Short mmCIF file of N, CA and C in Angstrom, two decimals:
data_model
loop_
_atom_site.label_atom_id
_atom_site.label_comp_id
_atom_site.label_asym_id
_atom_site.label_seq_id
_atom_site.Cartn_x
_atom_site.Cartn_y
_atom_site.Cartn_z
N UNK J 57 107.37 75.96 67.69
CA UNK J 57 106.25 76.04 68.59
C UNK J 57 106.56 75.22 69.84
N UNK J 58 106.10 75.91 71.33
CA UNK J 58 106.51 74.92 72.25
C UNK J 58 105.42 73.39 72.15
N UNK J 59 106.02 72.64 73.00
CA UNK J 59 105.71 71.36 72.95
C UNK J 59 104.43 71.54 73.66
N UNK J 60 104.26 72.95 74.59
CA UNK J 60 103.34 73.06 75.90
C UNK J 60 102.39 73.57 75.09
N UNK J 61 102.29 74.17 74.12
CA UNK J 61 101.44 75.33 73.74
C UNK J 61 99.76 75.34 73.27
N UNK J 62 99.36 73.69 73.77
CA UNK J 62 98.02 73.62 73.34
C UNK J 62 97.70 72.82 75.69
N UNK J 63 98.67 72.97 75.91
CA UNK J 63 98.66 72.25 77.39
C UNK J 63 98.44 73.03 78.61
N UNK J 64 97.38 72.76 79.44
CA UNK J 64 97.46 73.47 81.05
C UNK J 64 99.15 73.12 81.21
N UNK J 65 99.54 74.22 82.11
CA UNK J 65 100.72 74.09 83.43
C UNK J 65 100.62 74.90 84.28
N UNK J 66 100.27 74.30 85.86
CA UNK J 66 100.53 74.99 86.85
C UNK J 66 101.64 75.15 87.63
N UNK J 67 102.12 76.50 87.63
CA UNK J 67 103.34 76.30 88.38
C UNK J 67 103.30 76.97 89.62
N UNK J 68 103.64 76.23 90.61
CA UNK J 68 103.74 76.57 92.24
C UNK J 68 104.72 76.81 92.26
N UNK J 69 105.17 78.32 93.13
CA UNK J 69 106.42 78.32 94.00
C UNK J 69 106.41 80.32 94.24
N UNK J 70 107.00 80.15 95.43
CA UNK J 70 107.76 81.38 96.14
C UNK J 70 106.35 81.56 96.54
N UNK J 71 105.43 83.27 96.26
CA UNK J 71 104.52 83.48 97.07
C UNK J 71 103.34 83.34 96.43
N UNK J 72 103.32 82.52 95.27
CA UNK J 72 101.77 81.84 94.88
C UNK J 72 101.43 80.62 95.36
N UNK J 73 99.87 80.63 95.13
CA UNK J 73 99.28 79.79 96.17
C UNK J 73 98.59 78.57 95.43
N UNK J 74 98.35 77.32 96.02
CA UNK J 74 97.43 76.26 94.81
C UNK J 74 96.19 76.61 94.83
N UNK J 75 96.20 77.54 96.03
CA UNK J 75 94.21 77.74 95.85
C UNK J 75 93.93 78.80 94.78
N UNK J 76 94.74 79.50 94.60
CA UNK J 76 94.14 80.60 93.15
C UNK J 76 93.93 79.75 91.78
N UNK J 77 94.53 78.68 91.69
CA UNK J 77 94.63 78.28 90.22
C UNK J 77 94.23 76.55 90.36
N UNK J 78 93.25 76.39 91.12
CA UNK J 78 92.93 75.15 91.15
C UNK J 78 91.65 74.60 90.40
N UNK J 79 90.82 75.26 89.66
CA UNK J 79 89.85 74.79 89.28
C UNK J 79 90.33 74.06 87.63
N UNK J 80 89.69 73.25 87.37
CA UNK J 80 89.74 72.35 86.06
C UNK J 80 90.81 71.37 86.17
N UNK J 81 91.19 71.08 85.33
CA UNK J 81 92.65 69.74 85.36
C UNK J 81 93.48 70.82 84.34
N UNK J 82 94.71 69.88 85.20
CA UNK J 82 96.23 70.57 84.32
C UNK J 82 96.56 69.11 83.54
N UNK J 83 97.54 69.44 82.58
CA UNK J 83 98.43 68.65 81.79
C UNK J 83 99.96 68.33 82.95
N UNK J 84 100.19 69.53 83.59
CA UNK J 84 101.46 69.57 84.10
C UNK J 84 101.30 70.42 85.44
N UNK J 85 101.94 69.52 86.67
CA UNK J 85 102.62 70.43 87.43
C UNK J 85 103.95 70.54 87.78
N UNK J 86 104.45 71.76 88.18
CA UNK J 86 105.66 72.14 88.29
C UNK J 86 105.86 73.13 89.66
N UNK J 87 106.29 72.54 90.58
CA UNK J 87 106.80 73.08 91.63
C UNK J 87 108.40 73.50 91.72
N UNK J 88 108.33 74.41 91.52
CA UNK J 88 110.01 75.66 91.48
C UNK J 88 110.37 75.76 92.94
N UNK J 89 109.74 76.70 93.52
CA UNK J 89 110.56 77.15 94.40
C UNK J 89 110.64 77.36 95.86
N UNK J 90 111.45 76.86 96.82
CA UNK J 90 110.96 76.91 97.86
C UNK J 90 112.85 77.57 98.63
N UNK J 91 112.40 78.10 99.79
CA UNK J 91 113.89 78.37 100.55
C UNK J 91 114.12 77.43 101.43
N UNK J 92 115.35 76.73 101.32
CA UNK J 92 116.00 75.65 102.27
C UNK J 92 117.26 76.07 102.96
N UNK J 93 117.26 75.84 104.27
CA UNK J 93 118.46 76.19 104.90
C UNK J 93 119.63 75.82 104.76
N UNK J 94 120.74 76.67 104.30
CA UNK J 94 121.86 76.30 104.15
C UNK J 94 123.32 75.98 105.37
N UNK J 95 123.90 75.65 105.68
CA UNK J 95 124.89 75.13 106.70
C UNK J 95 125.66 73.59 106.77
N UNK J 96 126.30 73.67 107.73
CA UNK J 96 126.77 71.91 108.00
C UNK J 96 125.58 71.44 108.62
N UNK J 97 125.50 70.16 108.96
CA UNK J 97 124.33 69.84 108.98
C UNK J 97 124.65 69.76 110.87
N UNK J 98 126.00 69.87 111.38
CA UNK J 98 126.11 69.90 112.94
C UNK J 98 125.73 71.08 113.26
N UNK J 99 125.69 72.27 112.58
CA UNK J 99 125.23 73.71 112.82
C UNK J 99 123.88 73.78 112.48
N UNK J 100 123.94 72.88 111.97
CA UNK J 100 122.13 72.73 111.45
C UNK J 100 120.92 72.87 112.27
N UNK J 101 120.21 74.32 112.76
CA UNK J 101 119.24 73.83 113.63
C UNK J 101 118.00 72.96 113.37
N UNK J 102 117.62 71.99 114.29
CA UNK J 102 116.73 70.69 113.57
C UNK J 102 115.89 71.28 113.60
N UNK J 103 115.21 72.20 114.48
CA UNK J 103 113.94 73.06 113.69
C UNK J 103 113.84 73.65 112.07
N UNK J 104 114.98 74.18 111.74
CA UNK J 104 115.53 74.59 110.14
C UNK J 104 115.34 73.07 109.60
N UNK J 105 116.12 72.18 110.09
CA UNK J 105 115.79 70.89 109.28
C UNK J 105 114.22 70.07 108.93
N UNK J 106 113.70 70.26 109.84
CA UNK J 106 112.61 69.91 109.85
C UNK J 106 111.53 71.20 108.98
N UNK J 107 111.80 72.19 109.09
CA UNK J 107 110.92 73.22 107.85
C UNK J 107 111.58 73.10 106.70
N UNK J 108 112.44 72.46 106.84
CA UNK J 108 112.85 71.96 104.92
C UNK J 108 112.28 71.19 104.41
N UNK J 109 112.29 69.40 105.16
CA UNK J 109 111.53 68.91 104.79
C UNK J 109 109.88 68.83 104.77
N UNK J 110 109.67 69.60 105.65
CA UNK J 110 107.73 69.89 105.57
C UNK J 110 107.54 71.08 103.92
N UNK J 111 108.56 71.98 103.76
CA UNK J 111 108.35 72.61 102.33
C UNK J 111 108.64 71.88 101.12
N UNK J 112 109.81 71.41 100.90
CA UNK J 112 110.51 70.35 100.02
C UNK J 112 109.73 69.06 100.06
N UNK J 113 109.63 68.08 100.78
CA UNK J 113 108.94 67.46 100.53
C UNK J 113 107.76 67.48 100.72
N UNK J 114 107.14 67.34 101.64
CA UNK J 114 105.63 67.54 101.84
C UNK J 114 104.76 68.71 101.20
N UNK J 115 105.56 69.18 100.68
CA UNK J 115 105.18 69.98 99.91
C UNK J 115 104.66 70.09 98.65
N UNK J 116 106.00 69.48 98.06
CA UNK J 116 105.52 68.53 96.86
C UNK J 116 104.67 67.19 96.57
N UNK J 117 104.61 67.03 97.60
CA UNK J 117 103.43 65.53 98.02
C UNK J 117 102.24 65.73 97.98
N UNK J 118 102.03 67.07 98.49
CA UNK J 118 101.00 67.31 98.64
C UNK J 118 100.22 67.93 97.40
N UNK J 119 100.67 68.72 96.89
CA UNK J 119 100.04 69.77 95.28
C UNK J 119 100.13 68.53 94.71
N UNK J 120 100.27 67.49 93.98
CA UNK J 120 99.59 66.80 93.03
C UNK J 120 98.56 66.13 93.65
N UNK J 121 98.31 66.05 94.53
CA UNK J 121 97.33 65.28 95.39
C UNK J 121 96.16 66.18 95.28
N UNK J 122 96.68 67.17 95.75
CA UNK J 122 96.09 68.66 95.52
C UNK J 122 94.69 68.99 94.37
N UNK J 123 95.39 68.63 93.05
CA UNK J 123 95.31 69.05 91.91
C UNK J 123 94.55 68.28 90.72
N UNK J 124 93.94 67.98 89.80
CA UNK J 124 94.02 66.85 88.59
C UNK J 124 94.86 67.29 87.98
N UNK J 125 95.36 66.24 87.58
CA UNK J 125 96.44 65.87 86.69
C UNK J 125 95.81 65.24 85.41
N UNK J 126 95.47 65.52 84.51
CA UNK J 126 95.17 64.48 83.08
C UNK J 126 95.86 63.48 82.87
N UNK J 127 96.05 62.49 82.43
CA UNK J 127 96.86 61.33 81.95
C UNK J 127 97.14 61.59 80.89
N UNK J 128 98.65 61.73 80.39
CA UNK J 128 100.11 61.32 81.08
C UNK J 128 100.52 62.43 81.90
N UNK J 129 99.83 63.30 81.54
CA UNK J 129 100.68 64.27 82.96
C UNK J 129 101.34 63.93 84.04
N UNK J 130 102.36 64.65 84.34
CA UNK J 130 103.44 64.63 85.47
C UNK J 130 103.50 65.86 86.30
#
């Protein structure tokens, strides 16, 4: 039996949204997936750099903030 199988988990990523699945508290969130620009970082346009970190991080900063979390949830 999974370990999850009596537990909320919300999982964010690609083209779902936190507002469809936000009501009640989760046990778990899990943020998957996001697209980050690949290159050297001298070819790197800093606009590309800068929409990485506003998805990647701030991104993830933001949905647990977002969200309840139950205790111990992560």
């Amino acid at each position: 039996m999974s370990a999850y199988a009596d537990q909320r988990v919300l999982v964010v990523g690609g083209t779902s949204g936190v507002g469809l699945a936000t009501a009640g508290e989760f046990d778990h969130v899990v943020v998957s997936a996001w697209e980050t620009p690949m290159g050297r970082v001298d070819a790197l346009p800093l606009a590309d750099a800068y929409a990485a970190m506003d998805s990647k991080f701030w991104g993830a900063y933001r949905i647990p903030r977002s969200v309840r979390v139950r205790p111990p949830g992560r």
